[in-house]
Amino acid sequence: MTDERYLRQLLCWGATNQQRLADAAVLVAGLGGLGATVSQLLARAGVGTLYLVDDGKLDPPDLNRQLLYSEVDLGKPKLETAATKLCRINSTLRIVTLPGRIVPGFQIPSEVTVVADCLDNYASRFALETCLSPGTFLVHGGIEGDQGQVLTLKKGTSRPFVEIFSGSLQPPGPIGVTGAGATVLAGLMVNELYSVLFGEPKLLDRCLVVGLGDLHVSFLEV
Amino acid sequence: MIQVRFYSLLRLMLKQEQLDLPAREGETVGELLQRLQQQIKIPFLHKLLNEQGVLHAGTIIMVNRRNILHLEELATPVKDGDQLGFFPPGAGG
């Protein structure tokens, strides 16, 4: 079934890159607007091992954009719910839940070479960076209203995330995010995750800044 | 020339993406900001500075790929050929 299952994407990137996905271990930090879609697309694409981290439960305002979940999941932990749904989407994968919150000292398994930062606040993002081993790639995504960004950093050689994003503001209260916006940014993140896994990151030390309101993209070198 | 680029909401607010300014001897980021505000008629300094003229959170200011909070903040010198970026990143996920 494998070749048939992945037929359409094999036509895009070939068997060698498909094997790279199968051999990969990716950690998705945060299973909300970005992470629910990022993890789903990675599962559908056949990424061999997915580590998942999230300590939240599903609330009604999540349903506009968090595509893995539905009304029956309200009140349930996102971590276990996402793992169950991802297993149903692709039962051939290894899906590992990591309970707890991203704080300094959080243990990231050594086989993880790429981490998707789908977190929703800068404090957790700064903590996540401290947990990465040298050489690990971090694909960061963020969204707020009609604006978002995607950036890849390599721990040890890129400028630290905490330095680049010093002075960023965490707005009080809920942040406006639409289903379309979160899905577009998640798709861009996954596109970059593939590039990293294929050995050709497109956004390494180069922040893609997306304006959905006027369909504008620009790049900020970091 | 000094190349100044605006990103995200600042680009939308100022209705421009890039502005080139002639360099001035010994100028700092803080002084350049004042000059930018004179040239751009739309008020935007309040997005970057508080009433005392101190940087507040919300917009990353880069000089040649370095966040000025890790340089000399508003006292960071700028010179001919430098590239500045003003970027208020999205916080949600």
XYZ file of C-alpha atoms in Angstrom:
315
model
C 0.000 0.000 0.000
C 2.922 2.318 0.712
C 3.828 3.171 -2.855
C 0.186 3.592 -3.767
C -0.519 5.641 -0.672
C 2.238 8.123 -1.432
C 1.895 8.005 -5.222
C 0.904 11.623 -5.710
C 3.756 13.061 -3.671
C 6.284 10.582 -5.052
C 5.569 12.238 -8.370
C 6.693 15.509 -6.748
C 9.779 14.528 -4.784
C 10.704 10.944 -5.653
C 11.505 7.776 -3.718
C 14.764 8.996 -2.188
C 13.107 11.915 -0.458
C 10.169 9.734 0.556
C 12.641 7.440 2.303
C 14.161 10.487 4.034
C 10.717 11.259 5.452
C 10.240 7.657 6.551
C 13.583 7.719 8.354
C 12.952 11.074 10.059
C 11.956 11.884 13.621
C 10.250 15.263 13.989
C 8.984 16.881 17.163
C 5.922 19.103 16.913
C 5.793 21.525 19.828
C 2.270 22.822 20.280
C -0.840 21.199 18.794
C -3.002 24.264 18.268
C -3.721 26.305 15.156
C -0.352 25.598 13.580
C 0.587 22.314 15.209
C -2.669 20.460 14.594
C -2.258 21.007 10.867
C 1.527 20.645 10.782
C 1.352 17.267 12.556
C -1.481 16.100 10.318
C 0.366 16.983 7.116
C 3.555 15.339 8.370
C 1.589 12.199 9.225
C -0.095 12.127 5.842
C 3.265 12.587 4.140
C 4.734 9.588 5.957
C 7.227 11.107 8.399
C 8.411 8.005 10.259
C 8.324 9.203 13.856
C 6.328 12.103 15.226
C 6.912 13.323 18.756
C 4.076 15.490 20.038
C 4.062 18.030 22.879
C 1.084 20.002 24.188
C -0.335 20.455 27.659
C -3.679 22.029 26.742
C -7.258 20.895 26.396
C -9.589 21.618 23.508
C -11.761 24.696 24.009
C -14.615 25.954 21.803
C -12.560 28.869 20.332
C -10.054 26.294 19.023
C -12.536 24.752 16.623
C -12.313 27.506 13.986
C -8.789 26.481 12.953
C -7.490 23.377 14.704
C -8.312 20.915 11.970
C -7.534 17.699 13.841
C -10.325 18.183 16.349
C -14.115 18.240 16.383
C -16.913 19.014 18.846
C -16.742 15.597 20.485
C -13.176 16.403 21.541
C -14.082 19.493 23.577
C -12.533 19.333 27.027
C -10.161 16.516 26.091
C -6.371 16.848 26.200
C -5.065 17.804 22.782
C -2.003 15.590 23.139
C -3.809 12.261 23.394
C -6.587 13.349 21.051
C -4.131 14.375 18.373
C -2.132 11.165 18.749
C -5.270 9.063 18.325
C -6.381 10.958 15.239
C -2.929 10.919 13.671
C -2.723 7.145 14.166
C -6.033 6.804 12.356
C -4.766 8.970 9.515
C -1.577 6.951 9.105
C -1.241 3.763 11.138
C 2.197 2.984 9.722
C 3.868 5.755 11.717
C 5.371 5.831 15.177
C 3.632 8.531 17.163
C 5.008 9.353 20.591
C 3.377 11.699 23.082
C 5.618 13.667 25.433
C 3.565 14.888 28.399
C 4.431 18.116 30.123
C 5.172 21.683 29.269
C 8.063 23.105 27.283
C 10.292 24.587 29.955
C 14.089 24.720 30.258
C 15.284 21.168 30.877
C 12.513 19.534 28.836
C 14.053 16.404 27.345
C 13.926 16.166 23.580
C 14.739 12.635 22.346
C 18.159 12.421 20.730
C 16.826 10.979 17.467
C 14.888 14.200 16.780
C 16.709 16.221 14.128
C 13.991 18.747 13.355
C 11.606 20.568 15.694
C 8.501 22.414 14.512
C 7.833 25.404 16.748
C 4.051 25.661 16.661
C 3.866 27.260 20.109
C 1.650 30.211 20.878
C 3.869 32.364 23.085
C 7.416 33.659 23.188
C 8.240 32.425 26.688
C 7.708 28.821 25.582
C 9.574 29.412 22.332
C 12.581 30.778 24.190
C 12.450 27.754 26.513
C 12.190 25.362 23.556
C 15.385 26.686 22.049
C 17.303 25.953 25.240
C 16.245 22.288 24.982
C 17.678 21.722 21.484
C 20.874 19.800 20.904
C 23.534 21.329 18.658
C 22.775 20.683 15.010
C 19.030 20.392 15.508
C 16.923 22.397 13.079
C 14.144 24.587 14.427
C 11.360 25.570 12.049
C 9.504 28.431 13.702
C 6.043 29.634 12.798
C 4.004 32.476 14.213
C 0.756 34.157 13.289
C -1.212 37.125 14.516
C -4.213 38.373 12.614
C -3.359 38.665 8.922
C 0.399 38.523 9.530
C 2.709 35.589 10.043
C 6.261 34.351 9.680
C 8.253 31.169 9.113
C 11.965 30.873 9.901
C 14.475 28.043 10.113
C 17.413 28.107 12.508
C 20.106 25.540 13.178
C 21.121 25.266 16.803
C 24.753 26.141 17.237
C 25.329 27.885 13.931
C 22.363 30.224 13.495
C 21.914 33.281 15.622
C 19.885 32.230 18.686
C 16.112 32.569 18.442
C 16.050 34.383 21.766
C 18.402 37.003 20.382
C 16.566 37.495 17.096
C 13.188 37.826 18.778
C 14.267 39.923 21.762
C 11.749 42.694 22.230
C 8.831 40.734 20.781
C 5.526 41.408 22.436
C 3.208 38.753 23.794
C -0.200 40.445 23.616
C -2.461 39.979 26.633
C -5.486 37.777 26.050
C -6.491 35.822 22.964
C -4.742 36.547 19.672
C -6.867 36.904 16.555
C -6.310 33.980 14.190
C -8.509 32.675 11.384
C -8.710 29.126 10.122
C -7.422 30.204 6.726
C -4.497 32.121 8.198
C -3.386 29.319 10.488
C -3.700 26.769 7.701
C -1.668 28.824 5.227
C 1.130 29.390 7.752
C 1.061 25.721 8.798
C 1.329 24.713 5.153
C 4.323 26.985 4.669
C 5.923 25.499 7.767
C 5.444 21.957 6.485
C 6.810 22.926 3.086
C 9.922 24.150 4.886
C 10.038 21.055 7.102
C 10.156 18.909 3.969
C 12.971 21.077 2.624
C 14.925 20.654 5.832
C 14.380 16.892 5.833
C 15.460 16.737 2.200
C 18.640 18.580 3.155
C 17.816 21.821 1.388
C 16.228 24.313 3.802
C 14.886 27.378 2.024
C 14.450 29.592 5.059
C 17.634 28.963 7.006
C 18.470 32.258 8.745
C 15.912 33.880 6.439
C 12.525 34.819 7.817
C 9.581 34.593 5.438
C 7.108 37.309 6.417
C 3.616 36.775 5.068
C 0.833 39.345 4.861
C -2.417 37.544 4.153
C -4.486 40.734 3.979
C -2.792 41.927 0.804
C -1.123 38.650 -0.210
C 2.363 40.011 0.312
C 5.547 38.116 1.112
C 8.964 39.454 2.003
C 12.162 38.141 3.531
C 14.115 39.322 6.535
C 17.661 38.045 6.752
C 18.623 37.140 10.307
C 22.691 55.155 1.526
C 21.015 53.378 4.416
C 18.339 50.895 3.398
C 15.330 50.749 5.700
C 12.742 47.996 5.315
C 9.389 47.736 7.021
C 7.676 44.416 7.618
C 4.253 43.123 8.546
C 1.905 45.632 10.188
C 4.450 48.451 9.926
C 4.606 47.980 6.180
C 0.836 48.125 5.984
C 0.598 51.117 8.290
C 3.257 53.130 6.478
C 2.123 51.958 3.050
C 5.684 51.345 1.983
C 8.152 48.508 2.171
C 11.479 50.207 1.706
C 13.047 53.606 2.076
C 16.612 54.630 1.323
C 18.119 57.472 3.308
C 21.523 59.132 2.837
C 23.887 58.266 5.670
C 24.974 60.918 8.141
C 28.276 60.868 9.968
C 27.988 59.521 13.502
C 24.240 58.928 13.376
C 22.577 56.416 15.686
C 19.462 54.274 15.261
C 17.599 56.653 17.568
C 18.549 59.667 15.483
C 17.747 57.851 12.278
C 14.295 57.048 13.663
C 13.618 60.748 14.195
C 14.742 61.479 10.654
C 12.537 58.684 9.329
C 9.544 60.126 11.124
C 10.177 63.516 9.558
C 10.297 61.958 6.124
C 7.325 59.635 6.591
C 4.319 61.740 7.419
C 2.336 58.902 9.002
C 3.049 58.826 12.760
C 4.750 55.572 13.686
C 7.331 56.303 16.392
C 4.749 55.601 19.086
C 4.791 51.997 17.894
C 8.475 51.737 18.744
C 9.115 54.129 21.605
C 7.278 55.101 24.741
C 6.652 58.700 25.774
C 10.113 58.895 27.309
C 11.678 57.808 24.021
C 12.578 54.361 25.350
C 12.139 51.275 23.180
C 9.121 49.217 24.095
C 8.303 45.648 23.161
C 6.513 44.760 19.973
C 8.860 45.517 17.089
C 12.202 43.928 16.396
C 14.722 46.416 15.030
C 17.550 44.825 13.088
C 20.758 46.443 11.903
C 22.608 44.226 9.453
C 20.785 41.125 10.764
C 21.439 41.948 14.411
C 18.716 42.857 16.890
C 19.670 46.246 18.329
C 18.779 44.994 21.814
C 21.951 42.928 21.460
C 23.951 45.864 20.120
C 23.738 49.319 21.644
C 19.955 49.658 21.435
C 18.985 53.122 20.175
C 22.614 54.246 20.462
C 23.674 51.675 17.856
C 25.594 53.542 15.162
C 24.470 53.334 11.543
C 26.599 54.048 8.511
C 26.494 54.060 4.766
C 25.515 50.679 3.341
C 23.749 49.486 6.477
C 20.431 47.668 6.256
C 17.764 48.227 8.868
C 14.643 46.142 9.346
C 11.585 46.915 11.458
C 9.562 43.788 12.137
C 6.654 43.274 14.540
C 6.408 39.449 14.514
C 3.243 37.433 14.990
C 3.037 35.908 18.456
C 0.305 33.288 18.080
C 0.464 29.711 16.985
